[in-house]
XYZ file of N, CA, C and O in Angstrom:
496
model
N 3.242 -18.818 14.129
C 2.862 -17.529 13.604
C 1.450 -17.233 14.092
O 0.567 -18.091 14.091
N 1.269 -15.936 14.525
C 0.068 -15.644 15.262
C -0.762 -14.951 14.105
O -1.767 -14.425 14.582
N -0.687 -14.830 13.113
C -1.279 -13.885 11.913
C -2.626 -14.435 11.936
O -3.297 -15.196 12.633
N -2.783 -13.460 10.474
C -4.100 -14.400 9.625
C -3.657 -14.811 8.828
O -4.506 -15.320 8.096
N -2.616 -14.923 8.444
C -1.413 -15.324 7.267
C -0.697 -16.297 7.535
O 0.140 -16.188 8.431
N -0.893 -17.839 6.617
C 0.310 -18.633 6.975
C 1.864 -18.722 6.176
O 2.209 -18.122 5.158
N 2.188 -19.116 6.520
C 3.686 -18.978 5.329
C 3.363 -19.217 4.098
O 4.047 -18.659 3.239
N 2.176 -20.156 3.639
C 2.159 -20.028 2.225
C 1.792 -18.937 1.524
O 2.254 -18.627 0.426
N 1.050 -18.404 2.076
C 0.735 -17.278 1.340
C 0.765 -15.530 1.925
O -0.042 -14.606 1.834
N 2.048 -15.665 2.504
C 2.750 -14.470 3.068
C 2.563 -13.201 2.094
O 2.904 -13.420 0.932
N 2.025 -11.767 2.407
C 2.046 -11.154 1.290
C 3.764 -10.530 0.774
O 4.723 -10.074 1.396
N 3.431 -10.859 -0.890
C 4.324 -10.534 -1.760
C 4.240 -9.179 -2.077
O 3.364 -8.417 -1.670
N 5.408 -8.823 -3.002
C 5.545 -7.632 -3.497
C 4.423 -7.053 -4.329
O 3.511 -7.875 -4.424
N 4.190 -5.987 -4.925
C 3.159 -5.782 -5.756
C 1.349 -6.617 -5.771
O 0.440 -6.611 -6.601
N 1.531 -7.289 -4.313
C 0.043 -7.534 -3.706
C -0.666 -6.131 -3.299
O -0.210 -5.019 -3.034
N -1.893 -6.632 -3.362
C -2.788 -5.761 -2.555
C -3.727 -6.520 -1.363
O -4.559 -7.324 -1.783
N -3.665 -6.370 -0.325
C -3.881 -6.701 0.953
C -5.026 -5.758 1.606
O -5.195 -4.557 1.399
N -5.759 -6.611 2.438
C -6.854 -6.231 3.512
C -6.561 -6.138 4.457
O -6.602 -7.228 5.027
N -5.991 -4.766 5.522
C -4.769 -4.867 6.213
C -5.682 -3.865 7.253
O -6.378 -2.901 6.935
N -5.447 -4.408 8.539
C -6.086 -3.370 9.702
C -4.841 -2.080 10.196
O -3.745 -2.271 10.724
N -5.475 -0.797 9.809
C -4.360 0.020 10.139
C -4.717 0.192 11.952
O -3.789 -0.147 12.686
N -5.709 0.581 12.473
C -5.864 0.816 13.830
C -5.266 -0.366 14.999
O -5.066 -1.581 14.977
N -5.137 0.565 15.850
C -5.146 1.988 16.175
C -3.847 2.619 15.073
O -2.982 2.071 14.391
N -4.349 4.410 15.391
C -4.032 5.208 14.864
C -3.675 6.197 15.625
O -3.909 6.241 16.833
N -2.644 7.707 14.499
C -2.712 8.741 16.291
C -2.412 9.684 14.866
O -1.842 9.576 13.780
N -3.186 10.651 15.638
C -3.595 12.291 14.538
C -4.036 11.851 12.832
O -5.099 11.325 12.502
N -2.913 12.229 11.922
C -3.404 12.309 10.433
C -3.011 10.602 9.847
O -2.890 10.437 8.633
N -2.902 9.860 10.444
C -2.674 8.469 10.056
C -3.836 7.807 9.523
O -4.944 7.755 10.058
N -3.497 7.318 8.451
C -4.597 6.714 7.622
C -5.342 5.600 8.365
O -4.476 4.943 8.941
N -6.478 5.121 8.598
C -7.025 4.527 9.518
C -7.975 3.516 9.064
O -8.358 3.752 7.918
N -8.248 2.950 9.346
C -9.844 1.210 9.892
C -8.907 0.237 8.972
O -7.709 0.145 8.708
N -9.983 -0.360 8.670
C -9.576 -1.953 7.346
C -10.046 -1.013 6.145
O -11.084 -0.420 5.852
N -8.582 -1.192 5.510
C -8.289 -1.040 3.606
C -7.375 -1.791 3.265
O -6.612 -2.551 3.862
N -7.575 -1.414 1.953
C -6.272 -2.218 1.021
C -5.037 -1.303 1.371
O -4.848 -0.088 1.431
N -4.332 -2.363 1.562
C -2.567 -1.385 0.822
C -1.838 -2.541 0.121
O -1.873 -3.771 0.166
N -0.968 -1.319 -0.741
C -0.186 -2.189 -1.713
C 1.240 -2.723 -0.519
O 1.590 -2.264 0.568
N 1.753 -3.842 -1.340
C 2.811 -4.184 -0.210
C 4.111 -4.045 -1.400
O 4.130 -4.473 -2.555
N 5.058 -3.358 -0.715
C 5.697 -2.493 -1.681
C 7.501 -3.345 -1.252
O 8.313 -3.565 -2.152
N 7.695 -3.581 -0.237
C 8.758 -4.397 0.104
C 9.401 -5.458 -0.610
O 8.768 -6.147 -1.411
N 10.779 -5.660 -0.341
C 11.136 -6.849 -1.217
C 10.439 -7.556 -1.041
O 9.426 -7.052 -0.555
N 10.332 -9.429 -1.279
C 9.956 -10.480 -0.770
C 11.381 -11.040 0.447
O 11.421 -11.652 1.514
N 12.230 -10.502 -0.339
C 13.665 -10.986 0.248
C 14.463 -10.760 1.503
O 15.276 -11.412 2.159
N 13.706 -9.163 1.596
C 14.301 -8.580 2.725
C 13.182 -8.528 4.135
O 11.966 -8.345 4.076
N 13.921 -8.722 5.224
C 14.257 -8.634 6.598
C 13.877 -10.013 7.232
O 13.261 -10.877 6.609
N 14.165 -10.100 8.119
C 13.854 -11.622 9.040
C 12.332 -11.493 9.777
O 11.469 -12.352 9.604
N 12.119 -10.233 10.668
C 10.930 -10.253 11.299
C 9.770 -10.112 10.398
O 9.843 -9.610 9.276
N 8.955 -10.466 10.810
C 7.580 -10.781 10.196
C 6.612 -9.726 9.734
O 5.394 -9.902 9.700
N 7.509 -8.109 9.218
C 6.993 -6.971 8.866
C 6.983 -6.974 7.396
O 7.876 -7.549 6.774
N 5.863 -6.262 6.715
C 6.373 -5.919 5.548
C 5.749 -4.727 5.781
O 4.951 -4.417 6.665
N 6.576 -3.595 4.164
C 6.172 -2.166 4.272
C 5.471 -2.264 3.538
O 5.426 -3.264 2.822
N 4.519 -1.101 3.411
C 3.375 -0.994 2.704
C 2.816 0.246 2.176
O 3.321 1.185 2.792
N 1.911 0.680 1.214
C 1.717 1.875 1.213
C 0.036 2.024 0.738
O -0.202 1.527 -0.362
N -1.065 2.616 1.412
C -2.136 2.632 1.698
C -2.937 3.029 0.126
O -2.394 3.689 -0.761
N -4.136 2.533 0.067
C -4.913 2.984 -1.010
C -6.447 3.539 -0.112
O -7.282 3.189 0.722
N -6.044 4.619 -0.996
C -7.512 5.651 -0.433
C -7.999 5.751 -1.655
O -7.509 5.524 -2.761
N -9.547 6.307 -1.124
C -9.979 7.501 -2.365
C -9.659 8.459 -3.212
O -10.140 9.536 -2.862
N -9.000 8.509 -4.250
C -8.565 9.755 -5.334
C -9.620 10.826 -4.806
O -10.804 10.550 -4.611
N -9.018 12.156 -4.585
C -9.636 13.023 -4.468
C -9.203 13.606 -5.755
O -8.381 12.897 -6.336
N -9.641 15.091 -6.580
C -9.424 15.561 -7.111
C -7.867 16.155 -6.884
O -6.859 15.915 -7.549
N -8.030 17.002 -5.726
C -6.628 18.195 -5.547
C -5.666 16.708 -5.324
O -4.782 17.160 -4.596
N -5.350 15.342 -5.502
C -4.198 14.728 -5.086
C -3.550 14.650 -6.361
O -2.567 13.921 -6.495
N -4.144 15.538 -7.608
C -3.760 15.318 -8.756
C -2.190 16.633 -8.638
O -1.353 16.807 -9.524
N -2.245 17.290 -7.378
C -0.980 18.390 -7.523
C -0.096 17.622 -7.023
O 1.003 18.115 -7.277
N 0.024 16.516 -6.350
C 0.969 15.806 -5.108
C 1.828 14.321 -5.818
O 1.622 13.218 -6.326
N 2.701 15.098 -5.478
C 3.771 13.831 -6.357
C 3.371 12.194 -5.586
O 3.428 11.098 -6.143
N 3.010 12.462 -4.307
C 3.133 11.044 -3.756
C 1.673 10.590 -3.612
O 1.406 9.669 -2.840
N 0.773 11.170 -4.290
C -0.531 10.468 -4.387
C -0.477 9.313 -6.017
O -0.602 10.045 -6.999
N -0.366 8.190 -6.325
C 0.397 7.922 -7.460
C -1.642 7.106 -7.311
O -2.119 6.334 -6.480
N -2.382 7.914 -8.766
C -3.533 7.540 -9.298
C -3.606 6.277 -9.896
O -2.733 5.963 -10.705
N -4.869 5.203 -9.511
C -4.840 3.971 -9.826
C -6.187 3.672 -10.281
O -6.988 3.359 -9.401
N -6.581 3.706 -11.446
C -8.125 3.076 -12.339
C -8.277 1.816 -12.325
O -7.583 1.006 -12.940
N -9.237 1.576 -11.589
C -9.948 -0.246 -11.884
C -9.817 -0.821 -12.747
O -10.213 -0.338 -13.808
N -9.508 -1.478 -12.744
C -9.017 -2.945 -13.724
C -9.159 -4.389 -13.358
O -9.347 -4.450 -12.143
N -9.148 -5.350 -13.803
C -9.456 -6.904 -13.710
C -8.140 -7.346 -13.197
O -8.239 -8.514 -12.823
N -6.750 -6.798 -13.005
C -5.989 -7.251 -12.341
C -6.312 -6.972 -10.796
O -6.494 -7.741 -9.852
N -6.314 -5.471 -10.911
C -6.377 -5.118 -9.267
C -7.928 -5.228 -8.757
O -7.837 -5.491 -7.558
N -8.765 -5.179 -8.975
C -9.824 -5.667 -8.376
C -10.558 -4.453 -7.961
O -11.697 -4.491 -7.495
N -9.725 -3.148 -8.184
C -10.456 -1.929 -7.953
C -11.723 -1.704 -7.855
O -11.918 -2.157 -8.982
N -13.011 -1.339 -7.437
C -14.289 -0.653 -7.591
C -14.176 0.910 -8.025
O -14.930 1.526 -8.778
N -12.933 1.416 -7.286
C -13.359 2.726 -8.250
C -11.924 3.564 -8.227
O -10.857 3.254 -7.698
N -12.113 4.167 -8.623
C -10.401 5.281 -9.249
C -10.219 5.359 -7.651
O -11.024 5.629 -6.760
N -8.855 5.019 -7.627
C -7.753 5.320 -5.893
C -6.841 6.302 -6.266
O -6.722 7.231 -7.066
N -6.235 5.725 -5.361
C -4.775 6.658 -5.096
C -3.531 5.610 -3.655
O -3.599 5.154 -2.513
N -2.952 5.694 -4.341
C -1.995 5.031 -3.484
C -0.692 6.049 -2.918
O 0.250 6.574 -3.511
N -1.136 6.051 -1.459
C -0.567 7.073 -0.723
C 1.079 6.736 -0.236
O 1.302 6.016 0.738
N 1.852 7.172 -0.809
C 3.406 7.306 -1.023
C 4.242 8.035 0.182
O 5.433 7.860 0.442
N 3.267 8.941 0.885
C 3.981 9.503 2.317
C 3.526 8.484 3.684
O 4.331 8.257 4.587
N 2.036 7.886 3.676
C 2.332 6.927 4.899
C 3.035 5.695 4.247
O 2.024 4.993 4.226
N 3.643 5.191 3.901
C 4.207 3.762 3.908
C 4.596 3.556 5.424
O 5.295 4.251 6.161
N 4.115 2.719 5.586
C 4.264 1.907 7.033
C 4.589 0.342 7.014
O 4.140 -0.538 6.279
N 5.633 0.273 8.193
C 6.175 -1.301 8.480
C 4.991 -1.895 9.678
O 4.767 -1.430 10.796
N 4.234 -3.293 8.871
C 2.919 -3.675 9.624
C 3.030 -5.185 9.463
O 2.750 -5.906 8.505
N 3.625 -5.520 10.934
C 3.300 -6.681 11.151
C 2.295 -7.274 10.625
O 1.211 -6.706 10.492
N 2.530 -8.573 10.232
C 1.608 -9.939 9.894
C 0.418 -10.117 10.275
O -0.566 -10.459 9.621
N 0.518 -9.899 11.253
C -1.028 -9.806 12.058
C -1.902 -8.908 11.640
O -3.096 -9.169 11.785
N -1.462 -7.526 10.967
C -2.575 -6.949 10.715
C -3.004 -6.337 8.912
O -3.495 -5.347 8.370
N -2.306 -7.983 8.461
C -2.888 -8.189 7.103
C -3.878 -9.792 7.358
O -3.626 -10.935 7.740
N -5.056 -9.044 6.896
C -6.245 -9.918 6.787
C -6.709 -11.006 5.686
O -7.047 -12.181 5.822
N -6.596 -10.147 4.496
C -6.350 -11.366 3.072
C -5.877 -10.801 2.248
O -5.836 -9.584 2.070
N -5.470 -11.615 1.657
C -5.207 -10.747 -0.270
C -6.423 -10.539 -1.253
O -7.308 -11.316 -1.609
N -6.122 -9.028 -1.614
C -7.105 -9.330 -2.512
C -6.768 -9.418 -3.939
O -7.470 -10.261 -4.499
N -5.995 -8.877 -4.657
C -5.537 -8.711 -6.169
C -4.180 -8.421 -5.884
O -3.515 -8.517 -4.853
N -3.814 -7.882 -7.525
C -2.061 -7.463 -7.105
C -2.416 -6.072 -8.141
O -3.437 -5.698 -8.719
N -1.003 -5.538 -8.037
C -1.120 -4.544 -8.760
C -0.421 -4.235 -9.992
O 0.805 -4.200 -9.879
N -0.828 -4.038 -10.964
C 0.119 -4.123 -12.151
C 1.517 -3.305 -12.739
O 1.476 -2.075 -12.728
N 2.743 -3.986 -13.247
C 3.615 -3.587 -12.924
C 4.011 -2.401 -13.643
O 5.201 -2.407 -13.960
N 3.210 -1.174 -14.061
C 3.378 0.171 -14.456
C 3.004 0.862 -13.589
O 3.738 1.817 -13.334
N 1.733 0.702 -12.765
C 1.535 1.174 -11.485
C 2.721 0.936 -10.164
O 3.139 1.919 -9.552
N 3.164 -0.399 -9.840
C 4.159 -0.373 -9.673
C 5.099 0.062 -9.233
O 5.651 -0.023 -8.136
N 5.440 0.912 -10.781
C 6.578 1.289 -11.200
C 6.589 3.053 -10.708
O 7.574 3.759 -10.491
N 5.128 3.415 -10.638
C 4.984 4.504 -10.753
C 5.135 4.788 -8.584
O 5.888 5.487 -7.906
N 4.125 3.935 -8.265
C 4.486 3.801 -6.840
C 5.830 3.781 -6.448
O 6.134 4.490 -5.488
N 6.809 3.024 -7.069
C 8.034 2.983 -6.751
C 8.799 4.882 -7.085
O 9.759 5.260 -6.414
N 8.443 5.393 -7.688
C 8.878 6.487 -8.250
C 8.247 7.400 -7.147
O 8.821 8.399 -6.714
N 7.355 7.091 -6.844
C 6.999 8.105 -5.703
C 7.506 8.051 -4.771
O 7.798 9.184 -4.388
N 7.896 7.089 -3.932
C 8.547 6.219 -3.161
C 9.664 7.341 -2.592
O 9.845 8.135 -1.669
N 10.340 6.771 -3.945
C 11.781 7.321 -3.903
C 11.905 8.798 -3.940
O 12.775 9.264 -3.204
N 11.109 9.739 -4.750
C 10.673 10.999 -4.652
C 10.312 11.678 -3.114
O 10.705 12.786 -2.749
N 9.616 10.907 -2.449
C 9.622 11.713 -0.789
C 10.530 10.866 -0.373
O 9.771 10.024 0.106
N 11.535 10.474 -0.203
C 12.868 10.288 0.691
C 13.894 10.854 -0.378
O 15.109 10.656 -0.357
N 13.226 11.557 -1.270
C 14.714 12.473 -1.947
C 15.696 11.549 -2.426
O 16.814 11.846 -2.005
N 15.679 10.731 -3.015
C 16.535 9.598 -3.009
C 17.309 10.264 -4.797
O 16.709 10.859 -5.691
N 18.670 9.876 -4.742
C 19.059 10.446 -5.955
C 20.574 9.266 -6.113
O 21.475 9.020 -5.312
N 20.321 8.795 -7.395
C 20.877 8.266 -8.111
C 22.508 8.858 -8.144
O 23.328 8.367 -8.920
């Protein structure tokens, strides 16, 4: 494995990760941030997991179903009110997760997952 990641500590579901997005091309979220890793643990063989980015809470992301708001806490390790962005989820090789840093708690989660499913229209 060419990562920074060895098999023991492969990121899991509901981690939050130090993950290099660049390169980039037009409105793609970009440098070293956290993203949550939103994927089974279970699923696929290659060495991708999906993920979905934490930015800065702006105010106006309070109209947008897939900005799902996240307040600092002693689980996640936050410094300051985010937002976990629900339209880039991206599949990102191993290599360009750097460390773990916290995880995320499972109402947030839950709520990420709801967004998730909300921009791919997904219906029960």
């Amino acid at each position: 494995m060419t990562s920074s990641t060895t098999s023991s500590d492969l990121p899991k579901r509901g981690e939050i990760w130090l993950v290099n997005f660049d390169p980039t091309v037009g409105a793609e979220i970009k440098k070293l941030r956290p993203a949550v890793v939103i994927s089974s643990n279970g699923v696929g063989k290659l060495p991708i997991k999906l993920i979905a980015p934490v930015t800065d809470w702006k105010p106006y992301f309070s109209q947008n179903f897939w900005h799902v708001r996240i307040e600092p806490d002693a689980l996640n390790g936050l410094t300051k009110t985010s937002a976990i962005d629900a339209l880039q989820l991206r599949g990102l090789d191993l290599q360009r997760f750097i460390r773990k840093l916290r995880i995320i708690g499972e109402v947030a989660m839950s709520e990420i997952t709801i967004a998730v499913v909300t921009v791919i229209e997904f219906e029960v």
